[in-house]
Coordinates of C-alpha atoms and ligand atoms in Angstrom, one line a residue:
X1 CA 115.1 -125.7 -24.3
X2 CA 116.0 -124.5 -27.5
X3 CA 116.4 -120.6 -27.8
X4 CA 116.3 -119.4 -31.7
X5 CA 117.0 -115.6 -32.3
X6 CA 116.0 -115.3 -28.6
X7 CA 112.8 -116.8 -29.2
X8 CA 112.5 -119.8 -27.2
X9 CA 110.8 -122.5 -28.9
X10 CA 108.8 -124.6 -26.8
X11 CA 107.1 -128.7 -26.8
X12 CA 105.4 -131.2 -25.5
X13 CA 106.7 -133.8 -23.3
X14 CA 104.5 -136.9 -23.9
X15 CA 105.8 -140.8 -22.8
X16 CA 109.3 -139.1 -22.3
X17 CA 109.3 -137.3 -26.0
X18 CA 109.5 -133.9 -26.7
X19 CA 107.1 -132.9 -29.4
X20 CA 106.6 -130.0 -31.8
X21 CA 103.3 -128.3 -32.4
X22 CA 101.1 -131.0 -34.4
X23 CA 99.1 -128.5 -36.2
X24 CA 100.0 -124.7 -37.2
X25 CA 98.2 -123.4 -34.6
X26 CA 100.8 -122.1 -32.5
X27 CA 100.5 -120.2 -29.3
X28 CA 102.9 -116.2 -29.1
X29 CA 104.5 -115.6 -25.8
X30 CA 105.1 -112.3 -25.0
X31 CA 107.1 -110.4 -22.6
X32 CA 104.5 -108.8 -20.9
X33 CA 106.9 -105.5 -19.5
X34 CA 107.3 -104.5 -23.3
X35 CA 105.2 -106.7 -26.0
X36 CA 108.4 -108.5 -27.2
X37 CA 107.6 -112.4 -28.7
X38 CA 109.7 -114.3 -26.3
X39 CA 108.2 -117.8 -26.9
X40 CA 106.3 -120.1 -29.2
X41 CA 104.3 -123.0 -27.6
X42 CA 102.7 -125.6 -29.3
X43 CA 98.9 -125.5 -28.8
X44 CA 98.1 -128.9 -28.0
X45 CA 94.8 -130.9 -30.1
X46 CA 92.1 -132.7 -28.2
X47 CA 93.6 -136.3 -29.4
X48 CA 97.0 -135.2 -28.7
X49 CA 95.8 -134.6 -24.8
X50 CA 94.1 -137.6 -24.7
X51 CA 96.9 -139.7 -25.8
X52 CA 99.2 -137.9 -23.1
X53 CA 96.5 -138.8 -20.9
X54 CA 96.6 -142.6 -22.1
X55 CA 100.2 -142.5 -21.5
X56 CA 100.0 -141.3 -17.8
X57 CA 97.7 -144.3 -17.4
X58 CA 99.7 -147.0 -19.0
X59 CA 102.7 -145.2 -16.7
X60 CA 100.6 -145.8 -13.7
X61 CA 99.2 -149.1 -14.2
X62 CA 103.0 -150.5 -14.8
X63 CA 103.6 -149.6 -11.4
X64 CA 106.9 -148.3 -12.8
X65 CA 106.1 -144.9 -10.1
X66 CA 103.8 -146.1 -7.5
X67 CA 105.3 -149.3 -6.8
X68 CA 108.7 -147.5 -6.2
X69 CA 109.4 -147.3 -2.6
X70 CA 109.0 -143.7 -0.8
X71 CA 112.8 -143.4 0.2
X72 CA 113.2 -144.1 -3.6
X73 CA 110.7 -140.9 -5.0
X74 CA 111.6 -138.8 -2.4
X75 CA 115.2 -138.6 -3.8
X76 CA 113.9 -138.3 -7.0
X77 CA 112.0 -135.0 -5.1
X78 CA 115.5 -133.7 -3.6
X79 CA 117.2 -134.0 -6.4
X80 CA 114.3 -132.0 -8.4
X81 CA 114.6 -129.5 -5.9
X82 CA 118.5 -129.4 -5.7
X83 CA 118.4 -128.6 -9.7
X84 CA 116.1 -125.8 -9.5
X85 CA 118.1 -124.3 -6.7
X86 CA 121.3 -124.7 -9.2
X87 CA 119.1 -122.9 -12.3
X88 CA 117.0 -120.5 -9.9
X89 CA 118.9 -117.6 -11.7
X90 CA 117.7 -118.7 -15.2
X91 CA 114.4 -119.8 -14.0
X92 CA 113.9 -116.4 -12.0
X93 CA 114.8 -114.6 -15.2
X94 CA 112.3 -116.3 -17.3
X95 CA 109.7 -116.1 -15.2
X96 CA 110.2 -112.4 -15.2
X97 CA 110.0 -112.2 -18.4
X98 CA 107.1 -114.5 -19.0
X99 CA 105.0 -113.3 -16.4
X100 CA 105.8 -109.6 -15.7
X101 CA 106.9 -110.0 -11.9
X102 CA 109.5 -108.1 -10.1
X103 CA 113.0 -109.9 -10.3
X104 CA 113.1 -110.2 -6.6
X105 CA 109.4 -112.1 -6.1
X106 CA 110.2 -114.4 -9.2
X107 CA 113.3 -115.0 -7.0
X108 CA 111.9 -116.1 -3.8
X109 CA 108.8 -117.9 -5.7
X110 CA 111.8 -120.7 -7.4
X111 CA 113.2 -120.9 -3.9
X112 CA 109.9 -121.5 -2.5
X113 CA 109.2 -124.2 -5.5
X114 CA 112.6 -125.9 -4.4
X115 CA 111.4 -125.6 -0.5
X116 CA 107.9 -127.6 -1.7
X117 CA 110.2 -130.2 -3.7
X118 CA 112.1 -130.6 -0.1
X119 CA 108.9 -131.0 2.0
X120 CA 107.2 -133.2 0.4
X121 CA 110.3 -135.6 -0.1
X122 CA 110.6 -135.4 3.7
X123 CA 106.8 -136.0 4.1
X124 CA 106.1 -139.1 1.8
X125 CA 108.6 -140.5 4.1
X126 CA 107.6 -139.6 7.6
X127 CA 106.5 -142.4 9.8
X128 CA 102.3 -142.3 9.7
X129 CA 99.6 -144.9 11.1
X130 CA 96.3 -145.7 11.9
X131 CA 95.0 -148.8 13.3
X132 CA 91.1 -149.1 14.7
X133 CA 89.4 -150.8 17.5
X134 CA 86.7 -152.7 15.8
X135 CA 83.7 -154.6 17.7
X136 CA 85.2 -158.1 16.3
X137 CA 88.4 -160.3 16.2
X138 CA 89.7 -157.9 13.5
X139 CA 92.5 -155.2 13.2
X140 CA 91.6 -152.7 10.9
X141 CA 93.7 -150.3 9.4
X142 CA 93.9 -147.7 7.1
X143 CA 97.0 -147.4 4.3
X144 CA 96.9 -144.6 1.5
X145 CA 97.6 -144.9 -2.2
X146 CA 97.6 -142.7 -4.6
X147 CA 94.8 -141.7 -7.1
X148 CA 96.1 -142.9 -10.4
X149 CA 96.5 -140.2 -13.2
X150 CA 96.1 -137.0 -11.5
X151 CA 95.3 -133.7 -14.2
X152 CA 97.1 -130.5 -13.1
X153 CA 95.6 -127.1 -14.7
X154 CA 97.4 -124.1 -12.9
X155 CA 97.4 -120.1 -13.7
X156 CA 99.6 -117.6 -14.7
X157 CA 100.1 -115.5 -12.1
X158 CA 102.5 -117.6 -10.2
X159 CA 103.6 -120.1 -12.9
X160 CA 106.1 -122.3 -11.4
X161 CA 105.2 -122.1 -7.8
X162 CA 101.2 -123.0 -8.7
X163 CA 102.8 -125.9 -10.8
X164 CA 104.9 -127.0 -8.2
X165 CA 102.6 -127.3 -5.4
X166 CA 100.7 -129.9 -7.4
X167 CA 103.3 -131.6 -9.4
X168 CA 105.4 -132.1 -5.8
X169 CA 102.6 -134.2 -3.9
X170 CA 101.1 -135.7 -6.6
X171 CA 104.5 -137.0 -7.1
X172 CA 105.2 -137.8 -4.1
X173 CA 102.0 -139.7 -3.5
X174 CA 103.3 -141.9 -6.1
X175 CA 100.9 -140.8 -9.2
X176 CA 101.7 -140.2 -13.2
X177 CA 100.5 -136.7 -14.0
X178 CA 98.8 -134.3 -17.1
X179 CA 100.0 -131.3 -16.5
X180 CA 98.8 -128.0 -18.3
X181 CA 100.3 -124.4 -17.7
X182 CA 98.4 -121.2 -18.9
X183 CA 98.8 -120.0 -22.4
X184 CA 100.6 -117.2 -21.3
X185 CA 103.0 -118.7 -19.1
X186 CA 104.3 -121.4 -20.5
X187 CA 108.2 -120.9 -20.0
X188 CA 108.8 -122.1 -16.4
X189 CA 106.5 -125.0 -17.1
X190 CA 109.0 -126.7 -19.8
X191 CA 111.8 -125.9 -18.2
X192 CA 110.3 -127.7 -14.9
X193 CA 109.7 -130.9 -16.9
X194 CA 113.3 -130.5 -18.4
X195 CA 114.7 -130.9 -14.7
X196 CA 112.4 -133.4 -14.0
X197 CA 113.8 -135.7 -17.1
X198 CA 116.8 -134.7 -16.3
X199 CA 117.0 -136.3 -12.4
X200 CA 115.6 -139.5 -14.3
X201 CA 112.1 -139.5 -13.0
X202 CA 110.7 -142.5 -15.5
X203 CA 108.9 -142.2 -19.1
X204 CA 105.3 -141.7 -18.7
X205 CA 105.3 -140.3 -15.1
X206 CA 105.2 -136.7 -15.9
X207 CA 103.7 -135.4 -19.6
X208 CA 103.4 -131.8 -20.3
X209 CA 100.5 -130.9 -23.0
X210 CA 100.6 -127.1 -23.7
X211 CA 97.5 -125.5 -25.2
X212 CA 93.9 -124.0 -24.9
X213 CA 92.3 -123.9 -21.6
X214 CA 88.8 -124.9 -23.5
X215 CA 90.5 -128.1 -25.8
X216 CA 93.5 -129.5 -23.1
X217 CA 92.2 -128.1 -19.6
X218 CA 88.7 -129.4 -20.4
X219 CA 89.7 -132.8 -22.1
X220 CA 91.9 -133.1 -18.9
X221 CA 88.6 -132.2 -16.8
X222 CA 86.2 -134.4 -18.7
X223 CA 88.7 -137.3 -19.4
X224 CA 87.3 -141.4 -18.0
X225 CA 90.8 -141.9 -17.9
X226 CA 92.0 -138.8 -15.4
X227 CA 91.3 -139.8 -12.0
X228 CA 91.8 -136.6 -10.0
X229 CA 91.8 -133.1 -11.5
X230 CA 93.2 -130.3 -9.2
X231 CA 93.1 -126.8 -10.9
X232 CA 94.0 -123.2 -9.8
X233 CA 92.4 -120.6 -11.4
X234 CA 89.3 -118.3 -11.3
X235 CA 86.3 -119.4 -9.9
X236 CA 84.3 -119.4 -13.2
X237 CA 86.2 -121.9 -14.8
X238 CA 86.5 -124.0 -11.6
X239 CA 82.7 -124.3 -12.1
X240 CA 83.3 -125.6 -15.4
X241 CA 86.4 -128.0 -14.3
X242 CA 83.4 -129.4 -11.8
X243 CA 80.7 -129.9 -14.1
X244 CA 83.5 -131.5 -16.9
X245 CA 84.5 -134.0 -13.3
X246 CA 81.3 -134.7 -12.8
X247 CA 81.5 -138.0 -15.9
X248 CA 83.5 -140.0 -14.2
X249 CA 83.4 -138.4 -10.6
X250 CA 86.7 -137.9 -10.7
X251 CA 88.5 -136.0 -7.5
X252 CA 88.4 -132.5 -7.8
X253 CA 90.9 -130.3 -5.8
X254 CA 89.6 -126.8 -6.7
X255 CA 92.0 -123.3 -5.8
X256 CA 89.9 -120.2 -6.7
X257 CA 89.8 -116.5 -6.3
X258 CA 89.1 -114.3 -3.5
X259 CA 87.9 -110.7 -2.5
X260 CA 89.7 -111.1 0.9
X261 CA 89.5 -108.6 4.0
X262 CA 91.9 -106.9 5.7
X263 CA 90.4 -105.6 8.8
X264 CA 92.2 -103.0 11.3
X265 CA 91.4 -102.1 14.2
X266 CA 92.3 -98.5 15.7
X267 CA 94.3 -100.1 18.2
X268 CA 97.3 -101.7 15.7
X269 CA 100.2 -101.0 15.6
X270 CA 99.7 -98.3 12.7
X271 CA 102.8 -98.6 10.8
X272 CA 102.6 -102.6 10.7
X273 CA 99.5 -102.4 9.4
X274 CA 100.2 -100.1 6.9
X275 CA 102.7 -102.0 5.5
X276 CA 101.4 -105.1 5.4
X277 CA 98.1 -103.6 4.1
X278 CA 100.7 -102.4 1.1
X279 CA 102.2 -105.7 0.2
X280 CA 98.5 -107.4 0.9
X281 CA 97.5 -105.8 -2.3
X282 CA 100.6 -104.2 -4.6
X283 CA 102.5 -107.8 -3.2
X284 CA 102.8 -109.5 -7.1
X285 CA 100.9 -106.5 -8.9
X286 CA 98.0 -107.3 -7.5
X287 CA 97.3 -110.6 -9.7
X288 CA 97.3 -112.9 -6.3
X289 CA 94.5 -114.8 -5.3
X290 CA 94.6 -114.1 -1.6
X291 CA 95.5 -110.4 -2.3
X292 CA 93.7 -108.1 0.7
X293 CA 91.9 -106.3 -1.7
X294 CA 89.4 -105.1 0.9
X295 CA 90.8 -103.2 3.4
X296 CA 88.7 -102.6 6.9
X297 CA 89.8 -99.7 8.7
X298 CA 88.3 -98.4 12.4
X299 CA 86.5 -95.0 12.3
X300 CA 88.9 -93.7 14.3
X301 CA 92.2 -93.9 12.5
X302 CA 90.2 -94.3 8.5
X303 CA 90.7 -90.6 7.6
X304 CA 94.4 -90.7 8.7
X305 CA 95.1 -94.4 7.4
X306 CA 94.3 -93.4 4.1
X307 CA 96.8 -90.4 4.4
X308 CA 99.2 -92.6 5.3
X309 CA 98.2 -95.4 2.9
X310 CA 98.3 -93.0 -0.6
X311 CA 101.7 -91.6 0.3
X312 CA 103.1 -95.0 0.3
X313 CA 101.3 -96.1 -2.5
X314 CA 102.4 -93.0 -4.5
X315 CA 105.7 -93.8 -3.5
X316 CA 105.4 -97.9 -5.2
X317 CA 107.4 -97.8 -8.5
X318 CA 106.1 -99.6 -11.2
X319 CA 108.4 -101.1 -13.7
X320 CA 109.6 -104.2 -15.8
X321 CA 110.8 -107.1 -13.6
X322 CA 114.4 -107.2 -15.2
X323 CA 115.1 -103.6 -13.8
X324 CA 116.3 -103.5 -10.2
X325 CA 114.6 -100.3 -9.2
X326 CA 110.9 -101.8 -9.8
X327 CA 108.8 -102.6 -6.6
X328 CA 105.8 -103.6 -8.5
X329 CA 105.8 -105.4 -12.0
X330 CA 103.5 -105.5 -15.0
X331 CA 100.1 -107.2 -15.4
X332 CA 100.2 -110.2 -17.3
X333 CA 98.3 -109.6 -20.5
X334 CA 96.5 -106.8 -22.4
X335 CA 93.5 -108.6 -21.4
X336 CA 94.1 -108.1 -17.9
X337 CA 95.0 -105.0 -18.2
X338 CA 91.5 -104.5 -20.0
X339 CA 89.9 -105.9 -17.3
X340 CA 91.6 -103.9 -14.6
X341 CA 91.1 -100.7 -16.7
X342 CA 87.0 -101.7 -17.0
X343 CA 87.1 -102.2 -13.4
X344 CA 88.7 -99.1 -12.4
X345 CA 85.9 -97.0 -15.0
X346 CA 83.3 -99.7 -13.2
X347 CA 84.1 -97.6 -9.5
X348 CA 84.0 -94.2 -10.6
X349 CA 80.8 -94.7 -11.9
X350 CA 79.4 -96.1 -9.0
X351 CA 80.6 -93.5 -7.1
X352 CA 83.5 -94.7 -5.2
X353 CA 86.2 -91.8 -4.6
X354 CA 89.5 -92.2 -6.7
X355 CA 92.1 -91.7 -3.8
X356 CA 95.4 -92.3 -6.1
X357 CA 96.2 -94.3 -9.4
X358 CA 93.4 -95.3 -11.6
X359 CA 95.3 -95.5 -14.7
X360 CA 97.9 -97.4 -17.2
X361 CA 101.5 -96.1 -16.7
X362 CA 103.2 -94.9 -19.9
X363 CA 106.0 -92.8 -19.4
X364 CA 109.5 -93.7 -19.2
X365 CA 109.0 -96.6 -21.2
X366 CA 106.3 -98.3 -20.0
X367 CA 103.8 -97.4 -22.5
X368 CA 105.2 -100.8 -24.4
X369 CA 104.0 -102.9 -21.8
X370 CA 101.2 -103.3 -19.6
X371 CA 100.9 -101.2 -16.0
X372 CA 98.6 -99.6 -13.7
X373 CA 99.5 -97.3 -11.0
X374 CA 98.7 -98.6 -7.5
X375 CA 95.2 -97.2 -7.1
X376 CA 93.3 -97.0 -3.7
X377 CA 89.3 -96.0 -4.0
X378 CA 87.8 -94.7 -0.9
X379 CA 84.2 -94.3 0.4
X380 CA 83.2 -97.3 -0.8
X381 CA 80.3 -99.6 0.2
X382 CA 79.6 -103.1 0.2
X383 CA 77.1 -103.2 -2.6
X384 CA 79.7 -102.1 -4.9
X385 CA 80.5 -104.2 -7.8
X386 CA 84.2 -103.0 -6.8
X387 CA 84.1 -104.2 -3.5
X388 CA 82.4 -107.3 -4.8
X389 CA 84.2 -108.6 -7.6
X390 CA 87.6 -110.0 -8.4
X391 CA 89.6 -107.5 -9.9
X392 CA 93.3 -109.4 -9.9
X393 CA 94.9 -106.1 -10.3
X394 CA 96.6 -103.1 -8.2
X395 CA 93.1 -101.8 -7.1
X396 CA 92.3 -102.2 -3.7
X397 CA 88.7 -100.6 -1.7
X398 CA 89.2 -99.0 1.6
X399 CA 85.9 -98.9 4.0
X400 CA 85.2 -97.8 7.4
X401 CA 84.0 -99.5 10.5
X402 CA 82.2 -98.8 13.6
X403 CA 82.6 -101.7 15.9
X404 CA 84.2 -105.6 15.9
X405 CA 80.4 -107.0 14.7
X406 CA 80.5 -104.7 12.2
X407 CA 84.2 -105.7 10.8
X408 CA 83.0 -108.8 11.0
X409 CA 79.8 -108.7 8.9
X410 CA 81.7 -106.7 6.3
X411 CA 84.2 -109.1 5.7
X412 CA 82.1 -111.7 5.2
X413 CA 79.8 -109.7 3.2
X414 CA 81.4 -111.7 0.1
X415 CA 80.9 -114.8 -2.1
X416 CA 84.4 -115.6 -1.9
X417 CA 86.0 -116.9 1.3
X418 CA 89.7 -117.1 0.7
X419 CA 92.0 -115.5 3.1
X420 CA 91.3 -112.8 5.8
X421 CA 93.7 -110.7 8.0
X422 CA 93.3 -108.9 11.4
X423 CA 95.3 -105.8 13.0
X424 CA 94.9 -105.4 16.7
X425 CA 97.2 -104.8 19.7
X426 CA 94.7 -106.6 21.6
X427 CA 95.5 -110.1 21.2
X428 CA 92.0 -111.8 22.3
X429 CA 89.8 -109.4 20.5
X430 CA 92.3 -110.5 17.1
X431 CA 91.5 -113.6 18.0
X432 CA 87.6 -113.6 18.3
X433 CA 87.4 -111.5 15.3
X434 CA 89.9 -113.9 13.1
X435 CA 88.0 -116.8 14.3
X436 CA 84.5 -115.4 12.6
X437 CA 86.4 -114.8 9.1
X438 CA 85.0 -116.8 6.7
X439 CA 88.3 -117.6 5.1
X440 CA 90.6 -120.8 4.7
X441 CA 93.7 -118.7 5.4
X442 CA 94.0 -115.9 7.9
X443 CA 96.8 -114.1 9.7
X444 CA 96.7 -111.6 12.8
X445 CA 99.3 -108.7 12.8
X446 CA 100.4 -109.7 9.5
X447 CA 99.5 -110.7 5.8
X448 CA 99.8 -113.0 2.7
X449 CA 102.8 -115.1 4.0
X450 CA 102.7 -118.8 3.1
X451 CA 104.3 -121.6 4.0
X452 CA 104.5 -125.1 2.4
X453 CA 103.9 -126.7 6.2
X454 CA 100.6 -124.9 6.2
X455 CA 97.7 -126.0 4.2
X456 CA 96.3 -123.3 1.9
X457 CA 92.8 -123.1 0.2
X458 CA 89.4 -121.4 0.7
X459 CA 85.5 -121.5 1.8
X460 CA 82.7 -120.7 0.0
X461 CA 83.2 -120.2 -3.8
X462 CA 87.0 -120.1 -3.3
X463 CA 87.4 -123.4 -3.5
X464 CA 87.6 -127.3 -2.3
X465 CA 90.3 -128.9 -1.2
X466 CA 93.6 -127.9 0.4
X467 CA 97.2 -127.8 -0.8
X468 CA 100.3 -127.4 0.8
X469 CA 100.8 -129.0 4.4
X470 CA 99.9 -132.8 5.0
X471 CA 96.1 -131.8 3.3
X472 CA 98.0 -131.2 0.5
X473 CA 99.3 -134.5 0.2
X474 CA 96.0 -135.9 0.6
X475 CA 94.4 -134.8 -2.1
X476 CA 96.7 -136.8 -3.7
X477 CA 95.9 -140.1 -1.7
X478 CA 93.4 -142.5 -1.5
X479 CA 92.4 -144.1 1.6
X480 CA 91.7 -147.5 1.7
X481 CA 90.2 -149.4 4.9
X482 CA 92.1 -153.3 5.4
X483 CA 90.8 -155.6 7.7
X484 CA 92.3 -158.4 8.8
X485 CA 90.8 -161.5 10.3
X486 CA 92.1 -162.7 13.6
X487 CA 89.8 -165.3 13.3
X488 CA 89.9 -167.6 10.6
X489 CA 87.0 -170.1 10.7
X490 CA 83.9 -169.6 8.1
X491 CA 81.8 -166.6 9.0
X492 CA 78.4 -169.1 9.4
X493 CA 76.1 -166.5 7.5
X494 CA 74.5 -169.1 5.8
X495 CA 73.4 -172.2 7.3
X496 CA 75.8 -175.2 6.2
Ligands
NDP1 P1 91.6 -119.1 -15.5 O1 90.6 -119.8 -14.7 O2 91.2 -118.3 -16.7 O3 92.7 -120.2 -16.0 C1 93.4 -121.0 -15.2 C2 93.8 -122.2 -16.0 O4 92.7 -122.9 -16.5 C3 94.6 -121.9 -17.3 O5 95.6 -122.9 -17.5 C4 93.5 -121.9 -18.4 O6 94.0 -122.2 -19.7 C5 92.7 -123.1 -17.9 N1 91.3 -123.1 -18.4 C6 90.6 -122.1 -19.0 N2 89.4 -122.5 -19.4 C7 89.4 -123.8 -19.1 C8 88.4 -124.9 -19.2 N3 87.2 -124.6 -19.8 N4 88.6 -126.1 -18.8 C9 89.8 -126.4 -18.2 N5 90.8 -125.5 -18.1 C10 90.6 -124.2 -18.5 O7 92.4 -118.3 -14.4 P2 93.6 -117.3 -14.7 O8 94.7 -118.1 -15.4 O9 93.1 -116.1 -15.3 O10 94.1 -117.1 -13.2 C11 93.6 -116.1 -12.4 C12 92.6 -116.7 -11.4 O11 93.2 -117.8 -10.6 C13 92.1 -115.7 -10.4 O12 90.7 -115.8 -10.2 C14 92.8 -116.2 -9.1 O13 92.2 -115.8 -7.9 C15 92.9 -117.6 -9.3 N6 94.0 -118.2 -8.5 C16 93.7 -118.8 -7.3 C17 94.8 -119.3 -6.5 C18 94.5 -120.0 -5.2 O14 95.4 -120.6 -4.6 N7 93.2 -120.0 -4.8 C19 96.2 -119.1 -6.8 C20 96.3 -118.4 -8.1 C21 95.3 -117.9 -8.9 P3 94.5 -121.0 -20.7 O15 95.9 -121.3 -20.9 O16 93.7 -121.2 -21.9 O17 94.2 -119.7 -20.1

């Protein structure tokens, strides 16, 4: 990765070649904690994706991946995930700057990435079956394989960790990939595909085509030649990424946004729930898809959860990444800031009370970059366009309720069907209440931890598919049914 005048200046990676920017259009990183130009990234053409595409398939069809055995790509996996371990400093401290996270969650997200490398190495390699009784002289049984040339389109609010948990199974699986980060994260992304060359992982296998989400992610999405596309990113443009599959009904594997609940009852244990509601929602600045950016409270304890709720929030400082006093980092473009900012306008005028925040943070130096102050609305209701949308930002709603059916229907009073969380000291009324979330990821007495065992992904307009966990490596597989004939004499269909 070459870095000129601190400007890093980043390529392509097609058929083992790293590539300038074919035309002038060029893509600016910035910094987002204080507008400095910290990259350049070449912006990809149509052709130029479709020739990376070509390569992946030429990669595939040579066998020179699949046909390797598992024990053979899973070290390739270890030794991936031993290299981002040695370079987790560097790759923390880009991803800082890159995407405007606190130095401590860009930390923990490169040891995660490293973790994902690990488990699916260990999992491509774990002893697996299925045989079937069939009504004839015939074992069947079932082996997987993987799809062919899988397109990866991932977001920028975790960059390296939303890469990872695609480019690790797919991998794994044994396919070639096309893999596309967002414009405004591209950093990571190359330095990813550096360690990836680096371990030795063959030409062809993994191509990295930066670029425009409407020229490389949809030539990806609409491609003959890409046979499964799995994207992260908001839900309108996973509409768009379906309709673009639908030529050659490719696989989709779909991660979109949520709206998700965070229901607590008056019976928690106050302080836990607090806390938890606190990183639910301030956890990554906001900008996380399963962010609990609906928060339930019990009539009973709503008045003196909100109390205790603002203090803390008041208390989160905002701040660049780089700086170790920060506990919440910047949002990762003017445009997102716009949007949060619109939003924010978007509740006052419906009416919603302003309990804390609601603005961009511009003293002590932050007026170069791009912050909001943690900001909590009260006395909203459901109809809200607040309580309805996804804002991606520090802005969470806080909303009463009488009774467990009443929790309930609020929660799922949503389009979105992501993640869910209960508080309760009761364990079996946690339990009933968790069970009728509408969510593909829930927690009780806790919130937003994941784990690469566990398979992650949502309901409704959130999304299909699953990653992470054993689901995760299936979206990466086909299945294909053998038979085998115990039997051998001619089936005597036809009369001889
Ligand atoms: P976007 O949907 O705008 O973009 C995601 C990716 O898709 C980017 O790489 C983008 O490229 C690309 N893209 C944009 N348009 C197209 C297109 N027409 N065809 C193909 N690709 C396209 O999402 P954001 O990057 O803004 O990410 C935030 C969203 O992602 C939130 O809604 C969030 O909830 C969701 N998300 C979901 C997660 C989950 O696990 N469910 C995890 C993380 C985020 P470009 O570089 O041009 O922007």
């Amino acid at each position: 990765m070459a870095v000129t005048s601190t400007i890093i200046e980043l390529k392509n990676y097609i058929g083992g070649e790293w590539r300038q920017a074919m035309g002038d259009d060029v893509n600016v990183v910035i910094n987002p904690a204080n507008q400095e130009v910290i990259a350049r990234a070449p912006r990809a053409t149509k052709e130029e994706t479709e020739e990376a595409i070509l390569v992946a398939k030429t990669a595939f069809e040579s066998g020179i991946w699949s046909n390797m055995t598992t024990y053979e790509r899973a070290a390739y996996l270890n030794k991936i995930a031993d290299k981002i371990e040695e370079n987790l400093d560097e790759l923390a401290m880009l991803e800082v700057m890159d995407n405007g996270k606190i130095k401590t969650e860009a930390e923990f997200d490169i040891a995660d990435a490293a973790g994902c490398f690990r488990y699916y190495a260990g999992l491509i390699m774990a002893p697996e079956g299925e045989t079937y009784q069939v009504p004839e002289d015939v074992q069947a049984m079932v082996v997987k394989e993987p799809v062919g040339v899988a397109g990866l389109i991932v977001p920028w609010n975790f960059p390296m960790l939303m890469s990872v948990w695609k480019i690790a199974p797919a991998l794994a699986a044994g396919n070639t990939i096309v893999y596309k980060p967002a414009e405004s994260t591209p950093i990571t992304a190359m330095k990813l595909v550096e360690i990836i060359e680096e371990v030795g992982v063959p030409k062809g296998v993994m191509n990295l085509v930066m670029g425009k989400g409407s020229v490389v992610g949809q030539t990806i999405a609409e491609s003959k030649d890409v046979d499964l596309v799995s994207f992260t990113g908001s839900t309108e443009v996973g509409r768009e990424i379906m309709k673009a599959a639908a030529g050659n009904l490719k696989k989709i594997s779909l991660e979109l946004g949520g709206k998700s609940p965070n229901i607590i009852f008056a019976d928690a244990d106050f302080e836990t729930a607090v806390d938890y509601a606190l990183m639910g929602i301030y956890y990554g600045t906001g900008q996380v898809c399963s962010a609990g950016s609906r928060i339930l409270v019990e009539e009973g304890i709503y008045d003196k959860f909100i109390e205790r709720f603002v203090e803390r929030a008041k208390q989160i400082k905002a701040g660049p990444g780089l700086d170790e006093s920060s506990q919440m980092g910047a949002i990762n473009s003017e445009a997102q800031l716009n949007t949060i900012l619109k939003y924010i306008e978007i509740g006052k005028q419906e009416g919603a009370k302003l309990a804390c925040g609601g603005h961009r943070l511009t003293e002590n130096g932050l007026d170069k970059g791009f912050f909001i102050a943690p900001t909590v609305f009260v006395n909203v209701t459901s109809d809200m366009r607040i309580v309805q949308e996804e804002i991606f930002g520090p802005v969470v709603t806080i909303q009463s309720f009488k009774d467990e059916e009443e929790a309930i229907k609020l929660a799922n009073d949503t389009d979105f069907g992501l993640a869910g969380g209960v508080f309760s000291g009761d364990g079996a009324k946690a339990m009933r209440v968790i069970k009728k979330v509408r969510a593909g990821i829930t927690w009780v007495n806790s919130f937003g931890t994941t784990y690469n065992e566990a398979p992650w992904g949502g309901y409704k307009q959130s999304g299909i598919g699953r990653s992470l966990g054993t689901y995760g490596l299936d979206d990466f597989q086909e299945i294909k049914q053998i038979n085998i004939n115990l039997d051998v004499q001619p089936a005597g269909w036809f009369p001889n």
